[in-house]
CSV table of N, CA, C and O in Angstrom, one decimal:
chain,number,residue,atom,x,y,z
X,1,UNK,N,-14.0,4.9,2.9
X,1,UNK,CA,-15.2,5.6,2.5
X,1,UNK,C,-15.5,5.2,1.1
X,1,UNK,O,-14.7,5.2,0.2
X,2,UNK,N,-17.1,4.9,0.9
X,2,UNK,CA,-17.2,4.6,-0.5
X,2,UNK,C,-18.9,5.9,-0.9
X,2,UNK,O,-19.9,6.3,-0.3
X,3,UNK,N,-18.6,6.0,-1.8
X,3,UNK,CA,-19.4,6.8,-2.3
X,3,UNK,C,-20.0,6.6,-3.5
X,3,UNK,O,-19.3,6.9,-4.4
X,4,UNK,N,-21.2,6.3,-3.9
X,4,UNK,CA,-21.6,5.9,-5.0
X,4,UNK,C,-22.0,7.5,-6.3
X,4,UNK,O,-23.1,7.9,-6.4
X,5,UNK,N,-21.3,7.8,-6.7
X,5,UNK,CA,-21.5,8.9,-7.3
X,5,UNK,C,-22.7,9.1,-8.1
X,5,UNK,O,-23.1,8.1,-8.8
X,6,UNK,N,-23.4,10.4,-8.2
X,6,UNK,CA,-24.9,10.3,-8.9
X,6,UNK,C,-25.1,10.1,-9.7
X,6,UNK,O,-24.3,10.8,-10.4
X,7,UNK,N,-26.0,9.3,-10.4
X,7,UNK,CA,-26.5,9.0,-11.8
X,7,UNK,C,-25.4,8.5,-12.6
X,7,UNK,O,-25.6,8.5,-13.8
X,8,UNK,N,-23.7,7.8,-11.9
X,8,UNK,CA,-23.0,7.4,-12.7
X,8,UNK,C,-22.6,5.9,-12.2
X,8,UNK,O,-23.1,5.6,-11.1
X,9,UNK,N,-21.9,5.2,-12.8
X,9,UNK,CA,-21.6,3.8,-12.1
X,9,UNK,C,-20.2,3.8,-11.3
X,9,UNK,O,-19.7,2.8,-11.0
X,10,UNK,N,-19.7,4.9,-11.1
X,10,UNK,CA,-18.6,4.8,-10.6
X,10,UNK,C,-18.6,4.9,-9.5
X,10,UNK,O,-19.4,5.7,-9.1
X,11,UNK,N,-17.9,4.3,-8.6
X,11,UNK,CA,-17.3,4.6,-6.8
X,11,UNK,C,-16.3,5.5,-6.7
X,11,UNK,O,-15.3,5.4,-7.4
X,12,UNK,N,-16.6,6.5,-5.9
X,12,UNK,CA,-15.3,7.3,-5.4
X,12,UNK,C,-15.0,6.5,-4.0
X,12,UNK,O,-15.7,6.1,-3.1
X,13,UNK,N,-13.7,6.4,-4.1
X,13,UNK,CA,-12.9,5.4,-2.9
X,13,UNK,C,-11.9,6.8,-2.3
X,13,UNK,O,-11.4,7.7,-2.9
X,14,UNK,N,-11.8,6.4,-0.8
X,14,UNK,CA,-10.6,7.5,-0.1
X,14,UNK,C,-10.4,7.2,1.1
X,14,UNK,O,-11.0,7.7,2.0
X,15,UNK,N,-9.1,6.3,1.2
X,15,UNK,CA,-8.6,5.4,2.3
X,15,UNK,C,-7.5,6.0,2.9
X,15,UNK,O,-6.7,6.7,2.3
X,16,UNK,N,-7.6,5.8,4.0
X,16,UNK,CA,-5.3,6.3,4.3
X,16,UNK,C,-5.3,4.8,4.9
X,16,UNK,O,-6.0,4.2,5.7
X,17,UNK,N,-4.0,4.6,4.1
X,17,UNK,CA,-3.4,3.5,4.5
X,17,UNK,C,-2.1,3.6,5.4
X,17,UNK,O,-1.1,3.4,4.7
X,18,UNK,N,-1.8,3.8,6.8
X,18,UNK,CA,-0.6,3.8,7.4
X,18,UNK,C,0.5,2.6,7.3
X,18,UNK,O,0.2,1.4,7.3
X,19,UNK,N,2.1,3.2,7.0
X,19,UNK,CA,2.6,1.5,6.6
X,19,UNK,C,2.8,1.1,8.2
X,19,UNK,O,2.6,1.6,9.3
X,20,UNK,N,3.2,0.1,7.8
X,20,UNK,CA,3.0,-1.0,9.6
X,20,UNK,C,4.4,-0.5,10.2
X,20,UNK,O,4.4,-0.9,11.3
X,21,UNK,N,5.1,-0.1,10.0
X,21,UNK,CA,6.7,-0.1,10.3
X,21,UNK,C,6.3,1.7,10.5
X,21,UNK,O,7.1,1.9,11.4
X,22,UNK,N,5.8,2.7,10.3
X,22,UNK,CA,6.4,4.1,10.3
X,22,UNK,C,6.3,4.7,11.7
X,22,UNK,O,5.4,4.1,12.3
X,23,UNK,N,6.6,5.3,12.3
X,23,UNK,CA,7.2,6.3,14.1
X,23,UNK,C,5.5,7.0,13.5
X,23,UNK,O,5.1,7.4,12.4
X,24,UNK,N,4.8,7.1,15.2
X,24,UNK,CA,3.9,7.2,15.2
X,24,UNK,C,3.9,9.0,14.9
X,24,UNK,O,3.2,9.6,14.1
X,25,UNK,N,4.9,9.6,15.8
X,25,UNK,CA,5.0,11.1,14.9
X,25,UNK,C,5.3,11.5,13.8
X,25,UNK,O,5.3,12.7,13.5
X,26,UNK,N,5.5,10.4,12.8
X,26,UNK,CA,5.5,10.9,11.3
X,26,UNK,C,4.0,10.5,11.0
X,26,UNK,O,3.5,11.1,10.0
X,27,UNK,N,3.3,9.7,11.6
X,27,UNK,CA,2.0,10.0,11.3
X,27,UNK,C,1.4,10.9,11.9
X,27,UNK,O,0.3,11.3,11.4
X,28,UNK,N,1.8,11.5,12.9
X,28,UNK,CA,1.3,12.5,13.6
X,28,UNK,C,1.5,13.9,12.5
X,28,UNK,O,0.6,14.7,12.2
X,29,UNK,N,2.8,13.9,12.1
X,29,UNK,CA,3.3,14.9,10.8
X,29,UNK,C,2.0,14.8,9.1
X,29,UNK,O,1.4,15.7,8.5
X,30,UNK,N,2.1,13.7,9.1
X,30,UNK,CA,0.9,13.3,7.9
X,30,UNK,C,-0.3,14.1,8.1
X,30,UNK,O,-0.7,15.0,7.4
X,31,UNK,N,-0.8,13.5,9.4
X,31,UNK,CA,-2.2,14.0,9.6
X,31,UNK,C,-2.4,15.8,9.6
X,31,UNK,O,-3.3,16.6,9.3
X,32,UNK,N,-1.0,16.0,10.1
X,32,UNK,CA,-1.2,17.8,10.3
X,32,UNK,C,-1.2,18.1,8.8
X,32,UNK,O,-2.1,18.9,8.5
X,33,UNK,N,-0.4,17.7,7.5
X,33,UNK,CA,-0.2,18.2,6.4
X,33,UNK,C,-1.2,17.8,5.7
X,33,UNK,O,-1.4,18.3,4.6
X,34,UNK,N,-2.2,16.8,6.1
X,34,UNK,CA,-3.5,16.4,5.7
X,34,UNK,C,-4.5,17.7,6.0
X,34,UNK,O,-4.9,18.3,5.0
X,35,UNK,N,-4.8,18.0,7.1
X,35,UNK,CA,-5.5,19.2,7.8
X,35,UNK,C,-4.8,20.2,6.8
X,35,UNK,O,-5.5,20.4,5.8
X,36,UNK,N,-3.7,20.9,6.8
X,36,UNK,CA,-2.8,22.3,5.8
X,36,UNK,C,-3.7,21.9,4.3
X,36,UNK,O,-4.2,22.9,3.7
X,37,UNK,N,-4.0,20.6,3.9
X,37,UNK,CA,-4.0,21.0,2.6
X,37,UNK,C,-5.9,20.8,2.9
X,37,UNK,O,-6.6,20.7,1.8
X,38,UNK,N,-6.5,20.8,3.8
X,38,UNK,CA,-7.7,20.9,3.7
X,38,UNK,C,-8.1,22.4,4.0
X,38,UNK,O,-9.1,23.0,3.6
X,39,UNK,N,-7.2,22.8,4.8
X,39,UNK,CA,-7.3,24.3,4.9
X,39,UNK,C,-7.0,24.9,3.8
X,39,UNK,O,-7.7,25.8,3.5
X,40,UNK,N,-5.8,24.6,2.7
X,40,UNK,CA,-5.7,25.0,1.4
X,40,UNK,C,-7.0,24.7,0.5
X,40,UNK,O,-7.0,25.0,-0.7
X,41,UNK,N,-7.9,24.2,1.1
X,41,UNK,CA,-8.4,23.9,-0.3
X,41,UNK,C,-9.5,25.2,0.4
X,41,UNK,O,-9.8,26.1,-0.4
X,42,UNK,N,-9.8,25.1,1.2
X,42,UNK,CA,-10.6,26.1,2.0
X,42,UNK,C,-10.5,27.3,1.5
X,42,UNK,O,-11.5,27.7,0.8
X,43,UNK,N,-9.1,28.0,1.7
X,43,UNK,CA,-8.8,29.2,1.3
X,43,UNK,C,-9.2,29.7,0.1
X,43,UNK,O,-9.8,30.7,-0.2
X,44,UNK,N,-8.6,28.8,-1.0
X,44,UNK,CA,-9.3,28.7,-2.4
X,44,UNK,C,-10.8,29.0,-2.8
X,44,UNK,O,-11.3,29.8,-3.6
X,45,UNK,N,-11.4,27.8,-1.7
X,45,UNK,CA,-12.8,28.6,-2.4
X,45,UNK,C,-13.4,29.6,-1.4
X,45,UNK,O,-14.6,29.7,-1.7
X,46,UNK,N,-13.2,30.2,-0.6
X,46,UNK,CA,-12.9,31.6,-0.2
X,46,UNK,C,-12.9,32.7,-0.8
X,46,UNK,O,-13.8,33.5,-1.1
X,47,UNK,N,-11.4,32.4,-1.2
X,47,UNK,CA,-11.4,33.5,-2.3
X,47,UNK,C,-12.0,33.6,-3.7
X,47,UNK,O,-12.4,34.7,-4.3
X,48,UNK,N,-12.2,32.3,-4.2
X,48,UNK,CA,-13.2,32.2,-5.4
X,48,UNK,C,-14.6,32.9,-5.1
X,48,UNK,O,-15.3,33.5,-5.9
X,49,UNK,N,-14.9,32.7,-3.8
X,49,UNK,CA,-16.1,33.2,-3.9
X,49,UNK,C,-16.7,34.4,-3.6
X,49,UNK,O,-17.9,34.7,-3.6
X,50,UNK,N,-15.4,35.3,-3.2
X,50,UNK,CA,-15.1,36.7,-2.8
X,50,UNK,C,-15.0,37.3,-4.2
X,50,UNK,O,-15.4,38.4,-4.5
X,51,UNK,N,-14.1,36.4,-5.3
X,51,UNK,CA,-13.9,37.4,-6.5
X,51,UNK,C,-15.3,37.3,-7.3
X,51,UNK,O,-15.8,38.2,-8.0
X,52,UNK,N,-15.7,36.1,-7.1
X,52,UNK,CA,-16.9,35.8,-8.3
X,52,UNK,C,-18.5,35.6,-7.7
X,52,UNK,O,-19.0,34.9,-6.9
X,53,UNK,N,-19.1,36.9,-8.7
X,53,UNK,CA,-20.6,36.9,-8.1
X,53,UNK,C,-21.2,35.7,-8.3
X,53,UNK,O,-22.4,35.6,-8.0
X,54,UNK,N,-20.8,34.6,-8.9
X,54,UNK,CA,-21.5,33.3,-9.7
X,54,UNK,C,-20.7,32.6,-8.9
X,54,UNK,O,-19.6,32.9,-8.4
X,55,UNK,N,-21.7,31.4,-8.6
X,55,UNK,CA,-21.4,30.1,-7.7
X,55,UNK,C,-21.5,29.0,-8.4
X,55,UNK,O,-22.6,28.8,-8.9
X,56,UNK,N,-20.5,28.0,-8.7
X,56,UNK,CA,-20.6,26.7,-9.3
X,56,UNK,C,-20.9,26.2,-8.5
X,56,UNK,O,-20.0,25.8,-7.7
X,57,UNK,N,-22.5,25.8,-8.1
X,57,UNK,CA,-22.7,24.7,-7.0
X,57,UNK,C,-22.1,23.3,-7.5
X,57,UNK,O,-21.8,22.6,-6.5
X,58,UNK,N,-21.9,22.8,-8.6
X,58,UNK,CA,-20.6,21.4,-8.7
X,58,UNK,C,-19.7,21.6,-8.2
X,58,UNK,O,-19.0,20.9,-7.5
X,59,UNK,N,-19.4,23.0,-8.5
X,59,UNK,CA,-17.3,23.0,-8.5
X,59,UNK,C,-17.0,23.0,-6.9
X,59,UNK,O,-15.9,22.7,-6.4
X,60,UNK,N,-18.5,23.5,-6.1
X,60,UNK,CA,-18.5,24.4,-4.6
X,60,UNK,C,-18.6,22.8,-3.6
X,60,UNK,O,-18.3,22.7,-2.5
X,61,UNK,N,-19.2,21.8,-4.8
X,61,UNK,CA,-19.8,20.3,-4.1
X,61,UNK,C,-18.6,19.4,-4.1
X,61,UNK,O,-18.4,18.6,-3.2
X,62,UNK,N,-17.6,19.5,-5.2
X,62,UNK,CA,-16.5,18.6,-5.3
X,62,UNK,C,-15.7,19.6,-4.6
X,62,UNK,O,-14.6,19.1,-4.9
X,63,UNK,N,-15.4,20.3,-4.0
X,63,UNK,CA,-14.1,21.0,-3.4
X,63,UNK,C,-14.6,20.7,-1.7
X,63,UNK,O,-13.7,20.5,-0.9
X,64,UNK,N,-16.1,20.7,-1.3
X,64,UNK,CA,-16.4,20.6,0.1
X,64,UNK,C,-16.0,18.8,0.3
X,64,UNK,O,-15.5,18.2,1.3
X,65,UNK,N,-16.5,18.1,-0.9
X,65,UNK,CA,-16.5,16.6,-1.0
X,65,UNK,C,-14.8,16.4,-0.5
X,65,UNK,O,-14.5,15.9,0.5
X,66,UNK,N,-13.7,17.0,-1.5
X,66,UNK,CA,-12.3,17.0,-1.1
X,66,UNK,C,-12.2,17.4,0.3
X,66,UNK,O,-11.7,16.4,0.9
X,67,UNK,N,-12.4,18.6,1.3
X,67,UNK,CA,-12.1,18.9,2.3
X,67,UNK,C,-12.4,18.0,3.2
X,67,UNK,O,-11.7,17.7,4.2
X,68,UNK,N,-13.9,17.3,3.1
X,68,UNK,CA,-14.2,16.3,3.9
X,68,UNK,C,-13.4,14.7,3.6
X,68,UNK,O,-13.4,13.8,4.4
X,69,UNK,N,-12.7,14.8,2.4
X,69,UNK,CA,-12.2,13.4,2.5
X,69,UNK,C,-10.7,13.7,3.3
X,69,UNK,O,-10.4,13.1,4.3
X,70,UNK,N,-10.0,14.7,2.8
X,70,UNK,CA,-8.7,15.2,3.4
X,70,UNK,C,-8.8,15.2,5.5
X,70,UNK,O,-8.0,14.9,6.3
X,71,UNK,N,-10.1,15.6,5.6
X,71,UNK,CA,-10.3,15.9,7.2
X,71,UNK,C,-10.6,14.4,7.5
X,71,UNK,O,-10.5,14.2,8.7
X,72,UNK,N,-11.0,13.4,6.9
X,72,UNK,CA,-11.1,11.7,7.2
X,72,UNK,C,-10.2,11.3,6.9
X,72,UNK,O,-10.1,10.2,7.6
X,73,UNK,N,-9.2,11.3,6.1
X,73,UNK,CA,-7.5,11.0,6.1
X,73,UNK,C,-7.0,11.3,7.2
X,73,UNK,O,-6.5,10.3,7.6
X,74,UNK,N,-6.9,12.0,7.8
X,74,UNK,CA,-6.6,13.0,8.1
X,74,UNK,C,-6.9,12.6,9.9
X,74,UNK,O,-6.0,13.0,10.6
X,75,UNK,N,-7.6,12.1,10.3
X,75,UNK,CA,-8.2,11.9,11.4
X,75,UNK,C,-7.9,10.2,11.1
X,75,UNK,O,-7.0,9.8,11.9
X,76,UNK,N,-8.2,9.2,10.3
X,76,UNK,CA,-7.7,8.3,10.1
X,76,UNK,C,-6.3,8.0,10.5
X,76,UNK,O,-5.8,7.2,11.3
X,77,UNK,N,-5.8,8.9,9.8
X,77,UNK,CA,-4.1,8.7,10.0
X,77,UNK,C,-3.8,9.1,11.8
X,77,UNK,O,-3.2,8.3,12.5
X,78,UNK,N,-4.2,10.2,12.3
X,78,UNK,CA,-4.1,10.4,13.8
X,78,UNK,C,-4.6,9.5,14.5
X,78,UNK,O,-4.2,9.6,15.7
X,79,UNK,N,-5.6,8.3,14.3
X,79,UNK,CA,-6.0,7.5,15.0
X,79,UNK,C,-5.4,6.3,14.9
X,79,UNK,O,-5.7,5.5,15.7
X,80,UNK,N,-4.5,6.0,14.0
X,80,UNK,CA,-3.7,4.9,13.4
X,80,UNK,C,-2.6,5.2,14.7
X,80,UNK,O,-2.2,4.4,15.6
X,81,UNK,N,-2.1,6.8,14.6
X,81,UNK,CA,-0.8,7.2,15.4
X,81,UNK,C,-1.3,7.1,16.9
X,81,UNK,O,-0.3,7.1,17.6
X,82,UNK,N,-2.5,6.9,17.7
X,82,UNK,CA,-2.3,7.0,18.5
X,82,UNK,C,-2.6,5.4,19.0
X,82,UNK,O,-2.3,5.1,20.2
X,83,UNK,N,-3.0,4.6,18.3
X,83,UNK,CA,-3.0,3.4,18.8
X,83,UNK,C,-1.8,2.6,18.4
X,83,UNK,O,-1.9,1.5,18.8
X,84,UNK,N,-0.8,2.9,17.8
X,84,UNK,CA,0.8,2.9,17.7
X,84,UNK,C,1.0,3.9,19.0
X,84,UNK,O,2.2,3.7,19.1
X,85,UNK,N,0.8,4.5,19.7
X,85,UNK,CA,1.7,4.8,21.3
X,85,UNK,C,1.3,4.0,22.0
X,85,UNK,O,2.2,3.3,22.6
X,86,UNK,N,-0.6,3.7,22.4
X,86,UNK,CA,-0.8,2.9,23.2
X,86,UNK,C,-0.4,1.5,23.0
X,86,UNK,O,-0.9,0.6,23.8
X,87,UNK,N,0.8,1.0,21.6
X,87,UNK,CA,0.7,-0.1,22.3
X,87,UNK,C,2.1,-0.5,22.3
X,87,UNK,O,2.4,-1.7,22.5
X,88,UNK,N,3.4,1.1,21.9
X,88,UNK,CA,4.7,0.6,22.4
X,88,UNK,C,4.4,1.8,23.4
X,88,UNK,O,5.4,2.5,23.4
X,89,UNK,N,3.4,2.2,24.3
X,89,UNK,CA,3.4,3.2,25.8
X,89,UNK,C,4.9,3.5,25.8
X,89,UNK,O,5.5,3.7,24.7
X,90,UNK,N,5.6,3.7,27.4
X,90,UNK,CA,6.3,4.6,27.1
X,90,UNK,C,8.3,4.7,26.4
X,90,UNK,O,9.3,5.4,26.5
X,91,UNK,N,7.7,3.4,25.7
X,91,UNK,CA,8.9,3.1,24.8
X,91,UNK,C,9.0,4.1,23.8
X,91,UNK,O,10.2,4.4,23.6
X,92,UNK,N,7.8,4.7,23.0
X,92,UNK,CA,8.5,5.6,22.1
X,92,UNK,C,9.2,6.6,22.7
X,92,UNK,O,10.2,6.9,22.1
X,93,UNK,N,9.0,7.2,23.9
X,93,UNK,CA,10.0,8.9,24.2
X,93,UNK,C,11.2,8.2,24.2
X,93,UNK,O,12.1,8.9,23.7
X,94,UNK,N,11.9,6.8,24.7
X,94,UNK,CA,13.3,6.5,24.2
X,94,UNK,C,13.6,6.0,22.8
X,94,UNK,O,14.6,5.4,22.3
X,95,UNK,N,12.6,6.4,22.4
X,95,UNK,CA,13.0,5.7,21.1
X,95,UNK,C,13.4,7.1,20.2
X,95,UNK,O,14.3,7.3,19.5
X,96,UNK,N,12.5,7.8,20.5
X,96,UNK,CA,12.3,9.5,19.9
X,96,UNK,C,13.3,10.2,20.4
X,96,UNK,O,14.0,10.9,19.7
X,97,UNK,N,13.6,10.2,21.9
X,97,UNK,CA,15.3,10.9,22.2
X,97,UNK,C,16.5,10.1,21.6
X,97,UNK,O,17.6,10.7,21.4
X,98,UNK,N,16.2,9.3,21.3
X,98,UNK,CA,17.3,8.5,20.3
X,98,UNK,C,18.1,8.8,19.3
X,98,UNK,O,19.3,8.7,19.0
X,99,UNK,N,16.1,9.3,18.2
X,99,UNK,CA,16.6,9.8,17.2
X,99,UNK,C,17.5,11.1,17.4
X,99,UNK,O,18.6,11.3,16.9
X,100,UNK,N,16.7,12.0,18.3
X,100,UNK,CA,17.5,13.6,18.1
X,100,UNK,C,19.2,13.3,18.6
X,100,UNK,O,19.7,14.4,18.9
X,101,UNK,N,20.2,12.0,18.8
X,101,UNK,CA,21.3,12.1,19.4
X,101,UNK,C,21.9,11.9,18.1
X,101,UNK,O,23.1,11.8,18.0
């Protein structure tokens, strides 16, 4: 994702990079703690905006900007994990009972 930020020359960049070697359920694990911390950021401004009659539409624009990059990580990484099953099929469940021995 590239984003040209307003009236400045900078790019905001926000990639997930899966390593080539990791068990597709540890990406499966990533993506869920990706989602937790987009719901954390959620909660946050929630509550900020329950305590405070004033709205930082910046602060309200960079924290929705965060939740949307975290929920594209986030979905990125889940899509990395599932085309790592389809293409060791049904080799990982022996590979995954393996670990738990």
């Amino acid at each position: 994702m590239k984003e040209n930020a307003p009236g400045a020359w900078l790019t905001l960049n926000a990639s997930y990079f899966a390593a080539p070697v990791l068990n597709p359920l540890r990406l499966l694990d990533d993506a869920q703690t990706l989602i937790e911390n987009a719901h954390g950021v959620v909660q946050v401004m929630r509550d900020a905006l329950q305590l405070s009659p004033y709205v930082d539409n910046r602060a309200l624009a960079h924290a929705l900007k965060a939740v949307e990059i975290l929920m594209e990580m986030s979905a990125g990484c889940a899509e990395v994990a599932h085309v790592r099953f389809v293409s060791i099929g049904d080799g990982w469940i022996d590979a995954y009972q393996s670990m738990d021995t």
